[in-house]
Tab-separated table of C-alpha atoms and ligand atoms in Angstrom:
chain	number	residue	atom	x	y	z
A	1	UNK	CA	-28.420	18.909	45.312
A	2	UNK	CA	-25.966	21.950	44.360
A	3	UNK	CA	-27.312	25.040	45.846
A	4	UNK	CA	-26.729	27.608	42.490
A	5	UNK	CA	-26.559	31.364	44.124
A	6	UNK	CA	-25.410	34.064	41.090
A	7	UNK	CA	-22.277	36.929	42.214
A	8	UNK	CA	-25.423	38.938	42.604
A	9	UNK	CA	-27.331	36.996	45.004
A	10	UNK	CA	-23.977	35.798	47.039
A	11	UNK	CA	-23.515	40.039	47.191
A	12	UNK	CA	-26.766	40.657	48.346
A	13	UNK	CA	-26.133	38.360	51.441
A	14	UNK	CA	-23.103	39.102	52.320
A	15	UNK	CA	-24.001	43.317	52.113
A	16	UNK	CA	-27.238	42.531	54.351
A	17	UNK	CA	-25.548	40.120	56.922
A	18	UNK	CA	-22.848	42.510	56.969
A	19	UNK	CA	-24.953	45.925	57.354
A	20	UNK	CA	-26.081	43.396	60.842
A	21	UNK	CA	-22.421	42.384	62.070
A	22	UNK	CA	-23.713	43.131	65.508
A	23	UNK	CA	-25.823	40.386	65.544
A	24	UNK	CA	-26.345	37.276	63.341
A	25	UNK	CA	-28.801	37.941	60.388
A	26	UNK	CA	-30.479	35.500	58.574
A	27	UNK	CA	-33.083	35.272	55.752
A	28	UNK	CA	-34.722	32.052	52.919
A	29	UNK	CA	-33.690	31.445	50.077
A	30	UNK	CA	-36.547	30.791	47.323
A	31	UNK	CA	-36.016	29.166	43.926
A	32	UNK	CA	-36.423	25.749	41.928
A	33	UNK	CA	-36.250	21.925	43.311
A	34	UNK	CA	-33.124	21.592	41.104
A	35	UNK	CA	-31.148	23.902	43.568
A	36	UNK	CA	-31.563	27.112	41.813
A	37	UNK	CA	-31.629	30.338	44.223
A	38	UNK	CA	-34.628	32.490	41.995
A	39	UNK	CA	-34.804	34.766	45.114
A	40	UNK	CA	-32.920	36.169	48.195
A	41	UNK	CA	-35.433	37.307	50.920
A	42	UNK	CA	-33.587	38.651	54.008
A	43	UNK	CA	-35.689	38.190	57.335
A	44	UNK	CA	-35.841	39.400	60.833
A	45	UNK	CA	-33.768	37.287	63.060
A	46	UNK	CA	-36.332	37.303	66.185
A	47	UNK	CA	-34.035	35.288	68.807
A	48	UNK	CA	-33.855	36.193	71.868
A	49	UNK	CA	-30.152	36.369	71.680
A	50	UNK	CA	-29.739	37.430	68.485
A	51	UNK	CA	-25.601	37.955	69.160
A	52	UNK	CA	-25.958	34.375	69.140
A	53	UNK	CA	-28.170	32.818	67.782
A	54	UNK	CA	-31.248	33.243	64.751
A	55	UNK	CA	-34.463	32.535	64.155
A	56	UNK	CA	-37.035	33.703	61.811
A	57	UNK	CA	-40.692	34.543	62.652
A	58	UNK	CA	-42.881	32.024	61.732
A	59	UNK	CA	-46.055	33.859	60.070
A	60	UNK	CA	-42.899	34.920	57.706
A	61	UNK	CA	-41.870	31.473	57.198
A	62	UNK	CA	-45.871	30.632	56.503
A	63	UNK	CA	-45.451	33.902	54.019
A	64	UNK	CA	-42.711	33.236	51.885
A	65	UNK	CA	-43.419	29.583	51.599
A	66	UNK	CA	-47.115	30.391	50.359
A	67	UNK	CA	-46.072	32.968	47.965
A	68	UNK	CA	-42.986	30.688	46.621
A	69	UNK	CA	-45.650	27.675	45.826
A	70	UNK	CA	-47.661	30.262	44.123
A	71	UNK	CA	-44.933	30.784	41.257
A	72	UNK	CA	-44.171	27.241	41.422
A	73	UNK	CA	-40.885	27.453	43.326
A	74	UNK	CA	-40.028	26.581	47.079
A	75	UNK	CA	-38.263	27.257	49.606
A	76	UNK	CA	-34.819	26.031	49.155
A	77	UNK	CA	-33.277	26.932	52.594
A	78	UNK	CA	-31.973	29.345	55.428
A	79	UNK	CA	-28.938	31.842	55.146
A	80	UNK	CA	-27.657	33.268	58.293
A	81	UNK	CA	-24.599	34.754	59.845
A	82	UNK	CA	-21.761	34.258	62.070
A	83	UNK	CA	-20.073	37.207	62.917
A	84	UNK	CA	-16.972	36.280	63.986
A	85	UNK	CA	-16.764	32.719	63.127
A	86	UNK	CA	-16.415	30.321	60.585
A	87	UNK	CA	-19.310	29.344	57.943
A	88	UNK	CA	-19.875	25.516	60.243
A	89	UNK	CA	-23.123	24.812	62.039
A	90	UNK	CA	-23.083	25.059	65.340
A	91	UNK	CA	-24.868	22.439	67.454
A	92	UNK	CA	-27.993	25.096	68.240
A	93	UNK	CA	-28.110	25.414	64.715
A	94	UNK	CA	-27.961	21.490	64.302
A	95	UNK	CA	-30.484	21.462	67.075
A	96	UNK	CA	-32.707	23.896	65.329
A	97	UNK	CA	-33.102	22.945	61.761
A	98	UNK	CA	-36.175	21.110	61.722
A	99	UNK	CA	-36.224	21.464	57.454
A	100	UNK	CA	-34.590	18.267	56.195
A	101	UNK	CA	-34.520	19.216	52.749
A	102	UNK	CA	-33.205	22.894	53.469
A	103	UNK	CA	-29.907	23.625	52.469
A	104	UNK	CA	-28.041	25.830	55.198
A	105	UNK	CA	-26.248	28.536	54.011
A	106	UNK	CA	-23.852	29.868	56.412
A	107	UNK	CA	-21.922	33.348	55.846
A	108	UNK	CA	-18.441	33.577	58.678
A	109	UNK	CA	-16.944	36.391	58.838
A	110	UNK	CA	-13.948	35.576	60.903
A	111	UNK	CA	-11.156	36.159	59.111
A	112	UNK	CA	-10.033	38.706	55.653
A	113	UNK	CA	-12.801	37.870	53.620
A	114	UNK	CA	-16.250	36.173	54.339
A	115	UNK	CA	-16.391	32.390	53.986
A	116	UNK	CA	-19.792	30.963	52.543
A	117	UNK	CA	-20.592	26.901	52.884
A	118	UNK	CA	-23.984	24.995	52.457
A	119	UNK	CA	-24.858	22.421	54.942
A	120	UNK	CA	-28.049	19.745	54.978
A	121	UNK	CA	-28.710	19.205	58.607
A	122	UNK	CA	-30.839	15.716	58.740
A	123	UNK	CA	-32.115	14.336	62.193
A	124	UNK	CA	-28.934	15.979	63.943
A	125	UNK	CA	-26.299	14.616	60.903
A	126	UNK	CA	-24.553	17.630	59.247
A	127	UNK	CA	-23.307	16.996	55.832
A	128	UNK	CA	-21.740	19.319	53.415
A	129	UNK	CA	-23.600	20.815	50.168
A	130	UNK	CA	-22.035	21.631	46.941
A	131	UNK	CA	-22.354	25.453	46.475
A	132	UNK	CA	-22.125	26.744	43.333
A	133	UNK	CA	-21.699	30.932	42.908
A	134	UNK	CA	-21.362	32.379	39.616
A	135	UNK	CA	-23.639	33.092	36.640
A	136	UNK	CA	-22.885	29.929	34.739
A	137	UNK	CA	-24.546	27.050	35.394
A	138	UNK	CA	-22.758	24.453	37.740
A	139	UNK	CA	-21.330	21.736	35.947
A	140	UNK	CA	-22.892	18.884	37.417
A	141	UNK	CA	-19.938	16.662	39.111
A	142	UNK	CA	-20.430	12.932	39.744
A	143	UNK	CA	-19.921	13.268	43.445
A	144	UNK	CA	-19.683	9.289	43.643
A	145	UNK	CA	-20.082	7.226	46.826
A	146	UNK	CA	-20.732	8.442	50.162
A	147	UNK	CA	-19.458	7.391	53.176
A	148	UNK	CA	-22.465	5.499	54.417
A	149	UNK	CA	-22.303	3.534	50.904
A	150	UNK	CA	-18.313	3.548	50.870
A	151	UNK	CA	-18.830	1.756	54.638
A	152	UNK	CA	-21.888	-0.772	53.515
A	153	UNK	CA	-19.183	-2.166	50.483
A	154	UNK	CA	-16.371	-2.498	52.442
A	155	UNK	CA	-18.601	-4.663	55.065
A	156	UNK	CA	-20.334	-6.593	52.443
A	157	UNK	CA	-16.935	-7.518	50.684
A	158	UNK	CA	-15.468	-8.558	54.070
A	159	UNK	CA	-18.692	-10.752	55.104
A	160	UNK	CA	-18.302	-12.114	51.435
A	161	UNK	CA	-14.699	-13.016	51.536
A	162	UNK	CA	-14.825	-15.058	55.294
A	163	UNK	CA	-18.454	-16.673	54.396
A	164	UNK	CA	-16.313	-17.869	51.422
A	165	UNK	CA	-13.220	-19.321	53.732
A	166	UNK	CA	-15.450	-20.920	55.887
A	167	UNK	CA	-17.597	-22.451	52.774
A	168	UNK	CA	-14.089	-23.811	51.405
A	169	UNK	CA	-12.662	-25.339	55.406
A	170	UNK	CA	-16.145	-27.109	55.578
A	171	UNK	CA	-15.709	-28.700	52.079
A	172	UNK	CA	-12.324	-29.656	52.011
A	173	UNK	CA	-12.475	-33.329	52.522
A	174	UNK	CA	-11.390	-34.899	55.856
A	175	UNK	CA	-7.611	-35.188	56.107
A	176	UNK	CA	-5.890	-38.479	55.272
A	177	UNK	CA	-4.964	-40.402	57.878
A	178	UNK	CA	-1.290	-40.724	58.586
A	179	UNK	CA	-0.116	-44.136	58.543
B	1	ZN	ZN1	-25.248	29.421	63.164
């Protein structure tokens, strides 16, 4: 999946997790299966420590979700802030993302200009998601193997090539003997 967020919708996030720089903010994103961002809906981050970490209320999880179903879309994923640090999960937020098919959109704001990066977070395994901001449509890239696939060839080819060494040893015929 490429999450699609237009200039406008990138700018929207950025002004409200900047207007909250004292503390992370957070909000869903709402739009179609394909990865499109129809909606920005920024949220209350609720955490206890909300300097570091974020959560959202649930009955406004329950919300949005209903509504989004209602117009046929769904909730694509999370956006949240880290104020001064870079746009990577940390392991609470690895800990904490209990939506498999969410993307995670993470705003840092360490450094000149803020950094934006989409993460899927699966059963603890972070892995990076194409974001796409502009007003075009992404071109859809062939993003080929992954490294799980890459890693099941490579063993398959070297299983292959010594099951076929030690087919060929056990039929070479029995060596003359030397007179
Ligand atoms: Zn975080």
């Amino acid at each position: 999946m490429i999450l699609w967020l237009t200039d406008q919708q990138a700018q929207t996030i950025i002004r409200h997790l900047q207007e909250e720089r004292h503390q992370e903010g957070c909000g869903l994103l709402i739009g179609s299966e394909d990865g499109q961002v129809i909606e920005v809906i920024p949220a209350k981050n609720v955490a206890q420590h909300p300097q570091r970490h974020y959560e959202i209320a649930h009955h406004t999880l329950v919300e949005t979700i209903t509504s989004a179903q209602k117009h046929g879309l769904e909730l694509l994923g999370f956006y949240h802030s880290h104020p001064n640090g870079d746009p990577i999960p940390s392991s609470t937020d690895v800990a904490q993302a209990n939506y498999p098919d969410a993307a995670y959109l993470i705003v840092g704001f360490a450094g000149d200009a803020p950094k934006l990066a989409a993460w899927r977070i699966r059963r603890h395994e972070v892995e990076r998601l194409q974001l796409h901001v502009g007003d075009s449509m992404p071109v859809t890239q062939d993003t080929g193997l992954s490294g799980n696939h890459k890693f099941a060839i490579i063993v398959s080819a070297i299983f292959a090539f010594v099951f076929m060494i030690v087919l060929s040893l056990s039929l070479l015929p029995p060596a003359p003997e030397i007179p």
